[in-house]
XYZ file of C-alpha atoms in Angstrom:
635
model
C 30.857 -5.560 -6.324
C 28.667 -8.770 -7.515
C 28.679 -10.369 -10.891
C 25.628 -12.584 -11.984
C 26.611 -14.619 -15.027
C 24.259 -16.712 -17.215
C 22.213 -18.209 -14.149
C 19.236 -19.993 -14.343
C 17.243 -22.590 -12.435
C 14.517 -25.359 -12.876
C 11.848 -26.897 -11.255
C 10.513 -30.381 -12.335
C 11.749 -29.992 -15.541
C 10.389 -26.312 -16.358
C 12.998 -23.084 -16.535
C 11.773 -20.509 -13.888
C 14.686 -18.259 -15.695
C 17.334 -18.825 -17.774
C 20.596 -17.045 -18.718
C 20.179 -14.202 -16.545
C 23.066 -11.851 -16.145
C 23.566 -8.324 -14.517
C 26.343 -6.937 -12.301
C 25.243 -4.818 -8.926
C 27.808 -2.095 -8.029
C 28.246 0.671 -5.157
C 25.395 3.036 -4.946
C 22.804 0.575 -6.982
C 19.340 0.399 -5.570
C 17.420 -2.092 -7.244
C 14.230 -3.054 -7.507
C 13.594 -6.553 -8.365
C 10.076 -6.816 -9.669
C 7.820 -9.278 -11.734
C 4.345 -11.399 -11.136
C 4.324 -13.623 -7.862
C 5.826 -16.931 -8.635
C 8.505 -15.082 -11.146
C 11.491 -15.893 -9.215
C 12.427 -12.961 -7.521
C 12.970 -14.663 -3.898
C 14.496 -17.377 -5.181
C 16.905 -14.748 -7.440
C 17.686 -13.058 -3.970
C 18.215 -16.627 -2.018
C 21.126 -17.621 -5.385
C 22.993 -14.041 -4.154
C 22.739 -14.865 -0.448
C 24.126 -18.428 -1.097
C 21.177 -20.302 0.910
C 20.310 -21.744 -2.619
C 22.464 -22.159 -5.956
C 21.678 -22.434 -9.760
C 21.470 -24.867 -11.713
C 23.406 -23.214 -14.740
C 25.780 -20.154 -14.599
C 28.144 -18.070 -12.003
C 27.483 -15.663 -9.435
C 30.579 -14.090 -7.996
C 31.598 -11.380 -5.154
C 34.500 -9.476 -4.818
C 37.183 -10.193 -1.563
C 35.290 -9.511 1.665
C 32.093 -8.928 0.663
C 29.162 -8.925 3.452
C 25.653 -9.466 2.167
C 22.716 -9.087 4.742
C 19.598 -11.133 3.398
C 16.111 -10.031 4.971
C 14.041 -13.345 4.314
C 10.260 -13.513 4.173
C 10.586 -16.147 7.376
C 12.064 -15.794 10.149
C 13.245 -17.716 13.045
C 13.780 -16.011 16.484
C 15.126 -17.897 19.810
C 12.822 -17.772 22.964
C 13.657 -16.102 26.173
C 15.834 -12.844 24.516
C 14.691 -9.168 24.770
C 14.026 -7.070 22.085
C 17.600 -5.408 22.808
C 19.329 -8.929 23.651
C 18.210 -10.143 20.020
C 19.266 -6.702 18.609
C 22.655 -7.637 20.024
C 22.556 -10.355 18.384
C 23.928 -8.011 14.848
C 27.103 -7.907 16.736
C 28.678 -11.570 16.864
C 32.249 -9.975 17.086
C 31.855 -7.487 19.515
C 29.860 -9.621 21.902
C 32.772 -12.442 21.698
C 35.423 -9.803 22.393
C 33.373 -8.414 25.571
C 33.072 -11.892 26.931
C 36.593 -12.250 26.450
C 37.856 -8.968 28.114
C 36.031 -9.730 30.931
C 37.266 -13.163 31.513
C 41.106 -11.788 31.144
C 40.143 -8.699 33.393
C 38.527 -11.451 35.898
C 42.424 -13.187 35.658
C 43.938 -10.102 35.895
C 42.362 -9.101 38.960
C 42.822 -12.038 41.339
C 46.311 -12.365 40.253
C 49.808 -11.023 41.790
C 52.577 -12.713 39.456
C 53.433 -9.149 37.843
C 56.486 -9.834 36.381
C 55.702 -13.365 34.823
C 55.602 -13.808 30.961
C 51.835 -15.030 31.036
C 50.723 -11.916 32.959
C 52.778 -9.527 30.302
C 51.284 -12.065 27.540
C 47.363 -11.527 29.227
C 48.186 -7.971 28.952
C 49.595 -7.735 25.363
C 46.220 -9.574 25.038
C 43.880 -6.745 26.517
C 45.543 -4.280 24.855
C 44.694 -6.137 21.462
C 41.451 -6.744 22.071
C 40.680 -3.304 23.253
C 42.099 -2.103 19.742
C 40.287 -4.315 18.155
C 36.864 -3.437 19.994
C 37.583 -0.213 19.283
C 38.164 -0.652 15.594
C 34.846 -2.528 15.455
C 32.841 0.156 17.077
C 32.436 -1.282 20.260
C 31.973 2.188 21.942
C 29.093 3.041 19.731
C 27.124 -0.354 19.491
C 25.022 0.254 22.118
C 24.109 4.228 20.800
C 23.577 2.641 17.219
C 21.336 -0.035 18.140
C 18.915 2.082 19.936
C 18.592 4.879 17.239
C 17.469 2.152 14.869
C 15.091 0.641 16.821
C 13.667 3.923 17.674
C 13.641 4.196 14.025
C 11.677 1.402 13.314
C 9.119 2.500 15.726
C 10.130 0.880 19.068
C 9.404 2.294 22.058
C 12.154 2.416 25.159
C 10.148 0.730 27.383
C 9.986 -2.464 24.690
C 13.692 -2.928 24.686
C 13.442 -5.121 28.326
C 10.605 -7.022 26.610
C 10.759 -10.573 25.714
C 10.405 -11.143 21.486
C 8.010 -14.020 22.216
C 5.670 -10.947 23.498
C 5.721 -9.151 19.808
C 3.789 -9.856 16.837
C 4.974 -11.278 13.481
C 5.483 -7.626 12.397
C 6.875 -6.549 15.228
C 9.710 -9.404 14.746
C 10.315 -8.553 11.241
C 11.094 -5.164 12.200
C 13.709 -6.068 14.423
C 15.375 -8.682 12.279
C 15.291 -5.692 9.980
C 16.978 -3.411 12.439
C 19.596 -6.388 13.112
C 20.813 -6.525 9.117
C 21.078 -2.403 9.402
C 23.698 -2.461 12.172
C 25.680 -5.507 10.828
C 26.999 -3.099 8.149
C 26.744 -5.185 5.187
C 28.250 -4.249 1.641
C 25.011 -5.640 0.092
C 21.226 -5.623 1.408
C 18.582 -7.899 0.045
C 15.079 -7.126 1.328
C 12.452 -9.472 0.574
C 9.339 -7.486 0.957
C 10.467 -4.911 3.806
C 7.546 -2.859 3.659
C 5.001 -5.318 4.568
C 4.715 -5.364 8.295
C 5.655 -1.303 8.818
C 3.488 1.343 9.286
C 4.167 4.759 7.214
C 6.339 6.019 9.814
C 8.813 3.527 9.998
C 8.369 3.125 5.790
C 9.808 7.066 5.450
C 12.357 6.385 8.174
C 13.406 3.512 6.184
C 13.223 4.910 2.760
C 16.086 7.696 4.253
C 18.109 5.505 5.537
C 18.292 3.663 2.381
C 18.355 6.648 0.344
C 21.859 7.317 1.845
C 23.152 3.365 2.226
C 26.327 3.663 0.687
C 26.151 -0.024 -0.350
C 24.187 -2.085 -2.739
C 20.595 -2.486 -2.275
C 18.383 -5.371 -3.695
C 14.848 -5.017 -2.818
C 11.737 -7.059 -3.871
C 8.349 -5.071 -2.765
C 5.217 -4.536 -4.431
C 4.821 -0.679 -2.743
C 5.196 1.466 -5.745
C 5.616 4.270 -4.112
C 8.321 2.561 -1.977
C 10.144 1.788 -5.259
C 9.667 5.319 -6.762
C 11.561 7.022 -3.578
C 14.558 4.491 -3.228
C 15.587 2.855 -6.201
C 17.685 4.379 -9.222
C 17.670 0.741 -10.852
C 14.619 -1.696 -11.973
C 14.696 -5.476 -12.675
C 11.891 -7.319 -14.005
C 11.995 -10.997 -14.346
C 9.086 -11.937 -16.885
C 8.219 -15.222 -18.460
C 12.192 -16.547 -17.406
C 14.304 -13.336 -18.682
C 15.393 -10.386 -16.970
C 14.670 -6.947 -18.085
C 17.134 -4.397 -16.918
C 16.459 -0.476 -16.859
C 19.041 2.507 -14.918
C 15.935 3.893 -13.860
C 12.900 3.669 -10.784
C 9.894 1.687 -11.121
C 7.642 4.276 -12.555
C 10.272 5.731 -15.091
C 10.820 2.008 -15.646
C 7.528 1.291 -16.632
C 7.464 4.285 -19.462
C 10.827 3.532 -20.620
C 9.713 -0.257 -20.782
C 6.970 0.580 -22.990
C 8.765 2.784 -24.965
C 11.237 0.296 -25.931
C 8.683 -2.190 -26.587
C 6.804 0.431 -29.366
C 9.976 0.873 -31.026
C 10.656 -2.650 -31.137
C 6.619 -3.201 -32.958
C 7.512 -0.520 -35.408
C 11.270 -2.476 -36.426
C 9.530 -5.302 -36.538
C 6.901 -4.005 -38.497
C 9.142 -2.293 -41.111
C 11.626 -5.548 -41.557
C 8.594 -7.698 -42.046
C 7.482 -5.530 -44.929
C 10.906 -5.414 -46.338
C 11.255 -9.405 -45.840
C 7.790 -9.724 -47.645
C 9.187 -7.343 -50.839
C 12.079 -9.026 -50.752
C 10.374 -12.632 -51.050
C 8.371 -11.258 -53.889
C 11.949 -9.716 -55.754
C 12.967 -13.876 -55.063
C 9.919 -15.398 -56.614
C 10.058 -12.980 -59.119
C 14.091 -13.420 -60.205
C 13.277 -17.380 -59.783
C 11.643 -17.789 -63.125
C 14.742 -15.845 -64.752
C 17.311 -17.607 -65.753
C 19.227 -14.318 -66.261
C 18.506 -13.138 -62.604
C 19.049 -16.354 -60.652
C 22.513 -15.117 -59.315
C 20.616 -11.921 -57.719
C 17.958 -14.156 -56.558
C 20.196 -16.169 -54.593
C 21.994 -12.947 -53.645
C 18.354 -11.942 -52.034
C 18.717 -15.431 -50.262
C 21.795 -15.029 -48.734
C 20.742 -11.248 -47.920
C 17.458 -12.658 -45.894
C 19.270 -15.349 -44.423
C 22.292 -12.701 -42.807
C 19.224 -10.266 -41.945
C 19.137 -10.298 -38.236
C 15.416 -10.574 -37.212
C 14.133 -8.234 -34.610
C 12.262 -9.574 -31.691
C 9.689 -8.065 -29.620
C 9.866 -8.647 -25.552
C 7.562 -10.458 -24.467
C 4.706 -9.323 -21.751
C 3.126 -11.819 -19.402
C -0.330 -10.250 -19.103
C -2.153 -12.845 -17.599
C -3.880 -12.108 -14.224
C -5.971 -13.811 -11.965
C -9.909 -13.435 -12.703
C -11.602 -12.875 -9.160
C -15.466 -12.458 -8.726
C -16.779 -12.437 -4.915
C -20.398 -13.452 -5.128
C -22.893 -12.872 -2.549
C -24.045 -15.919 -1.214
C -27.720 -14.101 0.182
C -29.062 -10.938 1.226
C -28.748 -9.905 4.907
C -31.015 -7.683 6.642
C -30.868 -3.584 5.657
C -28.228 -3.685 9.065
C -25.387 -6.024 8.944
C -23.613 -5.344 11.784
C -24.083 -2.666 14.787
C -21.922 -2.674 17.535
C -22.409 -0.621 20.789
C -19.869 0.271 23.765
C -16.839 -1.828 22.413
C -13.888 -2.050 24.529
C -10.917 -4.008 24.457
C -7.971 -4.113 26.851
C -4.448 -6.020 26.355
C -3.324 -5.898 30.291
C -3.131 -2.485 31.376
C -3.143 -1.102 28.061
C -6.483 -0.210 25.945
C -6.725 -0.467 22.445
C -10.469 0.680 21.819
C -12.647 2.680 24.249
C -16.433 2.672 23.751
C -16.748 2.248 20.227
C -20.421 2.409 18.436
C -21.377 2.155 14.678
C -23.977 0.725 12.695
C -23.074 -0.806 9.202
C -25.528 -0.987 6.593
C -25.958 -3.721 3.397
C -23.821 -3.079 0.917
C -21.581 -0.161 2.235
C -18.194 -0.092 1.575
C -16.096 1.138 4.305
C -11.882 1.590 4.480
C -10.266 0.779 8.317
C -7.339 3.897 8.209
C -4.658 4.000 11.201
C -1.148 3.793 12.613
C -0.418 0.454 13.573
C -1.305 -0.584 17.005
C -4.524 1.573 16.900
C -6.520 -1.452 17.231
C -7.776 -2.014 13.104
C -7.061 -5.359 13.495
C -8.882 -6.011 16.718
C -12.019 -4.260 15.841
C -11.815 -7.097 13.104
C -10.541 -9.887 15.084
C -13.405 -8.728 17.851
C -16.256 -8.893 14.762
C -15.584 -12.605 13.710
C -15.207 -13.537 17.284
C -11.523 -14.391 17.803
C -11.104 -12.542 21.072
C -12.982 -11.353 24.012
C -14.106 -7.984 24.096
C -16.951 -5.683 26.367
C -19.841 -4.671 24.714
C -21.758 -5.850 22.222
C -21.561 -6.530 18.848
C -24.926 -8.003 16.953
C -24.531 -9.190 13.168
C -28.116 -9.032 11.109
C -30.363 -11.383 9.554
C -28.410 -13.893 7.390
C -25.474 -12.253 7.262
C -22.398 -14.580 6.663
C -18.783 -13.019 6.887
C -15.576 -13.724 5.042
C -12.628 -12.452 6.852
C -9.335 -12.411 5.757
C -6.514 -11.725 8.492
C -3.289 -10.061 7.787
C -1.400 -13.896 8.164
C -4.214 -15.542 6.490
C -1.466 -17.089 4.301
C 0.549 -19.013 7.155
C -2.453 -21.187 8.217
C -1.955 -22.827 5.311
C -1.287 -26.594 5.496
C 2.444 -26.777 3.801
C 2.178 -30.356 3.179
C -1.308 -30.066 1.525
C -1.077 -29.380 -2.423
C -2.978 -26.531 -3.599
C -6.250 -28.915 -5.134
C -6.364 -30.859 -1.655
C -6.466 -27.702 0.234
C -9.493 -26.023 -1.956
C -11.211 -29.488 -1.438
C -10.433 -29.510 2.365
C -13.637 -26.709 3.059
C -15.213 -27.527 -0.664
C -19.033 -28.276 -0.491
C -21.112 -30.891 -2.586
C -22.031 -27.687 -4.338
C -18.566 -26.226 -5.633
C -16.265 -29.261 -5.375
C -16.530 -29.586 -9.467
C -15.443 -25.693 -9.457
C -12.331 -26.765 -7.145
C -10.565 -26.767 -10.715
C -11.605 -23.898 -12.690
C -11.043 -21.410 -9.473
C -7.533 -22.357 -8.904
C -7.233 -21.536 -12.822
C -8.949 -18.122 -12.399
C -6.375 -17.468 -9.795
C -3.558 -18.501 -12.347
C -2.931 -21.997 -10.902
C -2.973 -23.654 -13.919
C -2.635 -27.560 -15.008
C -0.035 -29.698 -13.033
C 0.191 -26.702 -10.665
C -2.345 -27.391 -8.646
C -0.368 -30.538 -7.505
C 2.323 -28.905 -5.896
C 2.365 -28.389 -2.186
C 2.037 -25.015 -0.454
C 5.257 -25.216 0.660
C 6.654 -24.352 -2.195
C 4.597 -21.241 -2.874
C 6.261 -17.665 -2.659
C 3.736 -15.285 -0.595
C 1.847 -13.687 -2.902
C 0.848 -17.170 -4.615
C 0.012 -18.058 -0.964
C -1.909 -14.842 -0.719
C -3.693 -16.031 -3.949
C -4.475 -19.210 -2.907
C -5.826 -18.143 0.579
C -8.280 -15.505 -1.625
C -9.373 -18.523 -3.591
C -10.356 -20.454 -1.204
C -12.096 -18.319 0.845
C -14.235 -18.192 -1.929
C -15.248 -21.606 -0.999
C -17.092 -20.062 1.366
C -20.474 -18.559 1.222
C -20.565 -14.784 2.384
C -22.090 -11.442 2.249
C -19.435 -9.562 3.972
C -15.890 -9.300 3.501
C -13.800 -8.457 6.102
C -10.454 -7.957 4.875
C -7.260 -7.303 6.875
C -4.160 -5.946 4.654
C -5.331 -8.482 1.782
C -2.688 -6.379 -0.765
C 0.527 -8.365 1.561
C 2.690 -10.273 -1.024
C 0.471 -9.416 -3.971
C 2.119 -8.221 -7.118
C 0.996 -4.864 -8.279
C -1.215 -6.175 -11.163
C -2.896 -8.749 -8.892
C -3.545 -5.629 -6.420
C -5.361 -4.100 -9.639
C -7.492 -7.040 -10.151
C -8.221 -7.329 -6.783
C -9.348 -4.085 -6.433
C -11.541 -4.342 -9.435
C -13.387 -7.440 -7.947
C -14.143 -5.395 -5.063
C -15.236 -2.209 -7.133
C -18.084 -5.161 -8.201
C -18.907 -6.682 -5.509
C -22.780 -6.219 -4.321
C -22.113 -7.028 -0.600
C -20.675 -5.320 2.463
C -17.078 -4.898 2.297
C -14.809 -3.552 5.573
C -10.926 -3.428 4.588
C -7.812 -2.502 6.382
C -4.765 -1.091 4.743
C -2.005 1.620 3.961
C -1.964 1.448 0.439
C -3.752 4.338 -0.668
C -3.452 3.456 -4.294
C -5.515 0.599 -3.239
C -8.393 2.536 -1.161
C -8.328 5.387 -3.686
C -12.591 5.122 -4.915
C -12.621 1.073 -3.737
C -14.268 2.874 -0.015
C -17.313 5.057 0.625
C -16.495 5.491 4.051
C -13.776 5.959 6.184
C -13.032 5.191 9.927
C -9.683 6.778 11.602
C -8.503 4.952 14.279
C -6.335 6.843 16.600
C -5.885 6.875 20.701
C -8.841 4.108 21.649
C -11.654 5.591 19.327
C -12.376 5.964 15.926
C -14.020 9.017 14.001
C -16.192 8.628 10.767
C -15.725 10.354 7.506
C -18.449 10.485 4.856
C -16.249 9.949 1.543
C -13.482 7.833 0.181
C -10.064 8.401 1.130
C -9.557 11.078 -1.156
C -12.146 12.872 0.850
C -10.373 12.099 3.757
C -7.267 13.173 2.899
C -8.859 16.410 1.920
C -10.600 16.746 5.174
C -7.315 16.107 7.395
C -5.388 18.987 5.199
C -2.874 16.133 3.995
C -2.065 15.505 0.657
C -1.645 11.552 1.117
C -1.573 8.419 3.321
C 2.242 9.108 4.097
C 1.353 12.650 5.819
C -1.458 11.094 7.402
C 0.289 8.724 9.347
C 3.195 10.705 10.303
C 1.295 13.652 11.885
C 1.061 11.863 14.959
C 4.928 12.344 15.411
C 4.956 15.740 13.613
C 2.631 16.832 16.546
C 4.871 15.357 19.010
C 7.765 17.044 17.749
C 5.788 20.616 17.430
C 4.839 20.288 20.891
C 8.545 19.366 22.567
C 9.347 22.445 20.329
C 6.901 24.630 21.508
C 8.251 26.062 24.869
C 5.229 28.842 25.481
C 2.818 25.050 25.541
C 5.083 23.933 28.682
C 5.424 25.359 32.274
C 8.334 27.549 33.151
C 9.366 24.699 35.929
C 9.583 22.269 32.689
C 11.387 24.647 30.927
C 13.924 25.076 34.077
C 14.292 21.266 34.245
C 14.498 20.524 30.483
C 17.617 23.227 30.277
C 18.998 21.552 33.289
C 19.204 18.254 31.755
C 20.629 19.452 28.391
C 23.338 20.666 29.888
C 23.685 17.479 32.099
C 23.736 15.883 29.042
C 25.899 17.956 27.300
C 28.279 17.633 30.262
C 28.596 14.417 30.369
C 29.854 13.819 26.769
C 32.470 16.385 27.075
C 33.902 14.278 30.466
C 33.051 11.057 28.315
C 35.226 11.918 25.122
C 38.331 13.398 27.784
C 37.605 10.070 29.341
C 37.939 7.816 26.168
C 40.467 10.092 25.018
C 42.361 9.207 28.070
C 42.443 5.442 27.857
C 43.270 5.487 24.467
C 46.512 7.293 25.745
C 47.069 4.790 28.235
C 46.590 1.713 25.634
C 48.709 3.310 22.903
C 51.276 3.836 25.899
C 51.260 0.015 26.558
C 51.598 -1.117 23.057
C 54.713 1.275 21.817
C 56.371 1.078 25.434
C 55.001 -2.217 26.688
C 58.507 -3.057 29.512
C 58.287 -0.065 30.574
C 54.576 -0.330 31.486
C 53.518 -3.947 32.159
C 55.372 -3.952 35.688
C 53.811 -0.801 36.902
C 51.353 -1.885 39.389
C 49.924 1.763 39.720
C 49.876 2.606 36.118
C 47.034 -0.548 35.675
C 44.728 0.817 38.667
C 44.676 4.091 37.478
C 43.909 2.288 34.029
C 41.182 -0.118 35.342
C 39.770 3.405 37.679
C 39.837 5.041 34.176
C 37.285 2.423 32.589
C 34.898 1.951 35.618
C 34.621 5.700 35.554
C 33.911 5.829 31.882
C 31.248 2.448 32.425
C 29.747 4.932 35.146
C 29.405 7.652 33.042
C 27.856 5.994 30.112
C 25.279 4.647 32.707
C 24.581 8.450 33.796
C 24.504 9.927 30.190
C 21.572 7.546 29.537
C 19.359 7.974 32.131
C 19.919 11.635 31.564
C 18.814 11.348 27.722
C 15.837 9.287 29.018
C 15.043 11.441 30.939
C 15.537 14.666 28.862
C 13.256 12.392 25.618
C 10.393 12.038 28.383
């Protein structure tokens, strides 16, 4: 399906990789992993075309369509979540715009028996084929399941994008590359922004893509469930393995012990063998199987180990002084968005040096609680920090306020005190920004090196509680592990969000559930908590708010008999109404096959085209019917 010869790529005179080569075919799902900075983006930007190598050949066979979900993304103002949804279906849309125009022309005209009347209806009858062929009768169904999929709501289709969050937006540029029907999906980080829910929805419908998937994500457990295939681009080469990340990792290690034992054994035999030389050297009478031994060491094929790019960045978050024995208490918070609450009447009291995890579907206010601590948005109640306490927050898009055009030393000096400013240096080295890179601009970054860079310099900054919002984003798995570790040490008050319960897993001593406007407390880390909810991980966690749902629209006995009456009404409404719609559609696709095998018989026959034209408005009716009736029947 795609063939990647010999590629590789440099910046400023240094190979990010070289001589890479693979070939992606039907039913491959890859995972493309490595450190942050490796090159997997740009790897998935030289398949999508939006960038090309310097060196080497990546081809496609005839036809192929490759959907590219990109890190950033661009949306126009003034469209509705549907209207940009749409947006997957160029084609369709362009044929709709054009039946209607000829229809328009149709209508007002009377010339029956002209050639450009017969000619405007050779045209409809086209186009309709053609719209069918593309789908054009199930565009609207398909669009809605996956947007329901990816967690929207019905009542956000009518809502403008410019409303929805950064995450929110990624989801539905995700949901637009689902329904294009691409031959080849490349997901940069697709996890990031999704809450469990819409992860397992995702992870099924990927499970059963019949295409090719590429995926860069640094969500093991992601990995483990969808792909059959691992990449790993270390230290510019490619590593390729027929098998998921985890198996991947064992098999990789494997390899690499059985290459240290070859190794081992040929340098031994090299080292007898240079003896046997040295030896036969002072013989005249051996010479000839001296050189023999030369030419025998010189054919010998020497084995080489692969090589493992263990650096990682070195993180230590030091307490800049010691708050009060309370650091923060906060009584009767409540926060409204419009009409809608987030948190009702929240209380707690945090205590120095407790370490506490933020746990939650998305949208059950995590990040507000936070956003409400460091005083980014207004709020009733009150929240009181203690003595001498100094916070360092870190927001979920802590990454984008980045200046671009800054380079990374200029933006560690920008909030750099007389006290650090020699330090600027050795940080940016502890965080693996090493030597001339700390001249490059932040433009240039990937995300997780932006991530990095945004953890090192809020380390600028003096602090005796960290408040940190989905800090794992972008980072590779072995910076996660570091991370994690710096936390383990760290002698101040730490408050995290996240989903990655890999992550949380001993890091937290406390837990907080957020979940419909209030939060309840759980004495343990989120092992404890898992226990304690009956789940047996994060995943379960988060989907039990829509297992419940779907137990209780199950459930008859826990509904009135008048519901009951009115839900078996509307079923068979609904099942009604697709029987008449497929006789309908049926129907016209009769009438349209009789105008293209028998077209002068037809095109003159006034009646035939209003019954035709009766036919459609009845089927537009009916679709309009069947939906308020499904609606209806999901409320």
């Amino acid at each position: 399906m795609l063939s990647v010869s010999d590629i590789s790529i440099s910046f400023g005179g240094t190979y990010l990789f070289e001589n890479i080569t693979f070939r992606l075919n039907a039913g491959d799902r890859v995972g493309l992993v490595g450190k942050n900075g490796a090159g997997k983006s740009t790897l998935l930007k030289m398949i999508a075309c939006d960038q090309f190598p310097d060196e080497g050949v990546i081809a496609t066979e005839k036809e192929i369509k490759i959907g590219f979900l990109r890190q950033d993304i661009d949306f126009v103002q003034g469209r509705t979540v549907l209207e940009e949804a749409y947006q997957a279906f160029v084609e369709l849309k362009h044929i709709e715009h054009q039946l209607e125009q000829i229809n328009q022309a149709l209508a007002s005209r009377e010339d029956y028996e002209s050639e450009s009347y017969y000619n405007l209806i050779d045209e409809v009858s086209e186009l309709n084929h053609q719209y069918e062929v593309l789908g054009g009768y199930q565009y609207i169904g398909e669009t809605e399941k996956i947007l329901l999929g990816l967690g929207f709501q019905r009542e956000d289709f009518d809502k403008l994008t410019d409303t929805f969050s950064g995450g929110w937006r990624m989801r539905l540029e995700l949901a637009k590359l689902l329904l294009q029907k691409n031959d080849i999906l490349l997901l940069d980080e697709p996890t990031n922004h999704l809450d469990i829910e819409s992860i397992l929805w995702l992870e099924s419908f990927l499970k059963t893509f019949p295409g090719v998937v590429v995926m860069v994500s640094h969500d093991k457990m992601f990995l483990d469930q969808v792909t059959n295939r691992t990449i790993e681009i270390s230290l510019g080469k490619a590593y390729d393995f027929p098998k998921p990340y985890s198996a991947y990792l064992v098999l990789r290690e494997e390899i690499r012990e059985k290459q240290l034992a070859t190794q081992k054994n040929q340098l031994k035999k090299v080292e007898e063998t240079e003896k046997l030389i040295e030896k036969f050297r002072a013989k005249a009478s051996k010479a000839s199987m001296a050189q023999s031994l030369i030419k025998k060491l010189d054919k010998m094929e020497v084995i080489e180990v692969d090589e493992e790019d263990n650096a990682v960045m070195n993180i230590q978050f030091p307490v800049s002084v010691t708050p009060g024995r309370v650091v923060l208490e906060v009584e009767h918070l409540t926060k409204s968005f419009g009409d809608k609450t987030v948190l009702k009447d929240i209380s707690l009291l945090v205590e120095r040096g407790k370490k506490i995890a933020l746990v939650g579907q998305n949208g059950q206010g995590k990040s507000t609680f936070i956003k409400a601590i460091v005083n980014q948005l207004e709020y009733e109640g009150k929240i009181n920090l203690g003595h001498q306490v100094q916070l360092g927050y870190f927001a979920q898009n802590q990454a984008d306020h980045l200046n671009g055009e800054l380079t990374l030393l200029d933006t560690m000096l920008e909030v750099a005190t007389d006290g650090n400013r020699t330090n600027v240096r050795d940080m940016l080295g502890s965080f693996l920004f090493r030597g001339d890179d700390v001249e490059k601009k932040v433009k240039v970054l990937s995300g997780g090196e932006r991530n990095r860079l945004a953890l090192c310099r809020m380390l600028l900054l003096p602090m005796n509680v960290l408040l940190l919002d989905e800090p794992t984003n972008h980072l590779d798995i072995k910076s996660k592990n570091v991370l994690k570790k710096a936390l383990l040490q760290y002698q101040g008050t730490l408050i995290v969000v996240s989903h990655d319960r890999d992550f949380l897993q001993g890091l937290t001593e406390v837990v907080y559930e957020f979940k419909n406007t209030k939060i309840k407390e759980y004495l343990g880390d989120i092992n404890f908590f898992l226990e304690q909810k009956k789940l047996g991980d994060m995943r379960a966690f988060e989907q039990q708010k829509a297992v419940v749902k779907n137990e209780k629209e199950i459930n008859k006995g826990s509904i009135s008999f008048e519901d009951q009456k009115k839900q078996k009404s509307l079923v068979n409404k609904v099942s009604k109404l697709e029987r008449e719609i497929s006789f309908l559609e049926s129907d016209i696709q009769h009438d349209e096959k009789k105008l293209a095998d028998h077209p002068e018989k037809h095109l003159h026959d006034t009646t035939f085209f209003a019954a035709y034209e009766g036919k459609k408005k009845d089927l537009q009716r009916l679709m309009e019917q069947w939906e308020l009736a499904v609606m209806e029947l999901d409320s």
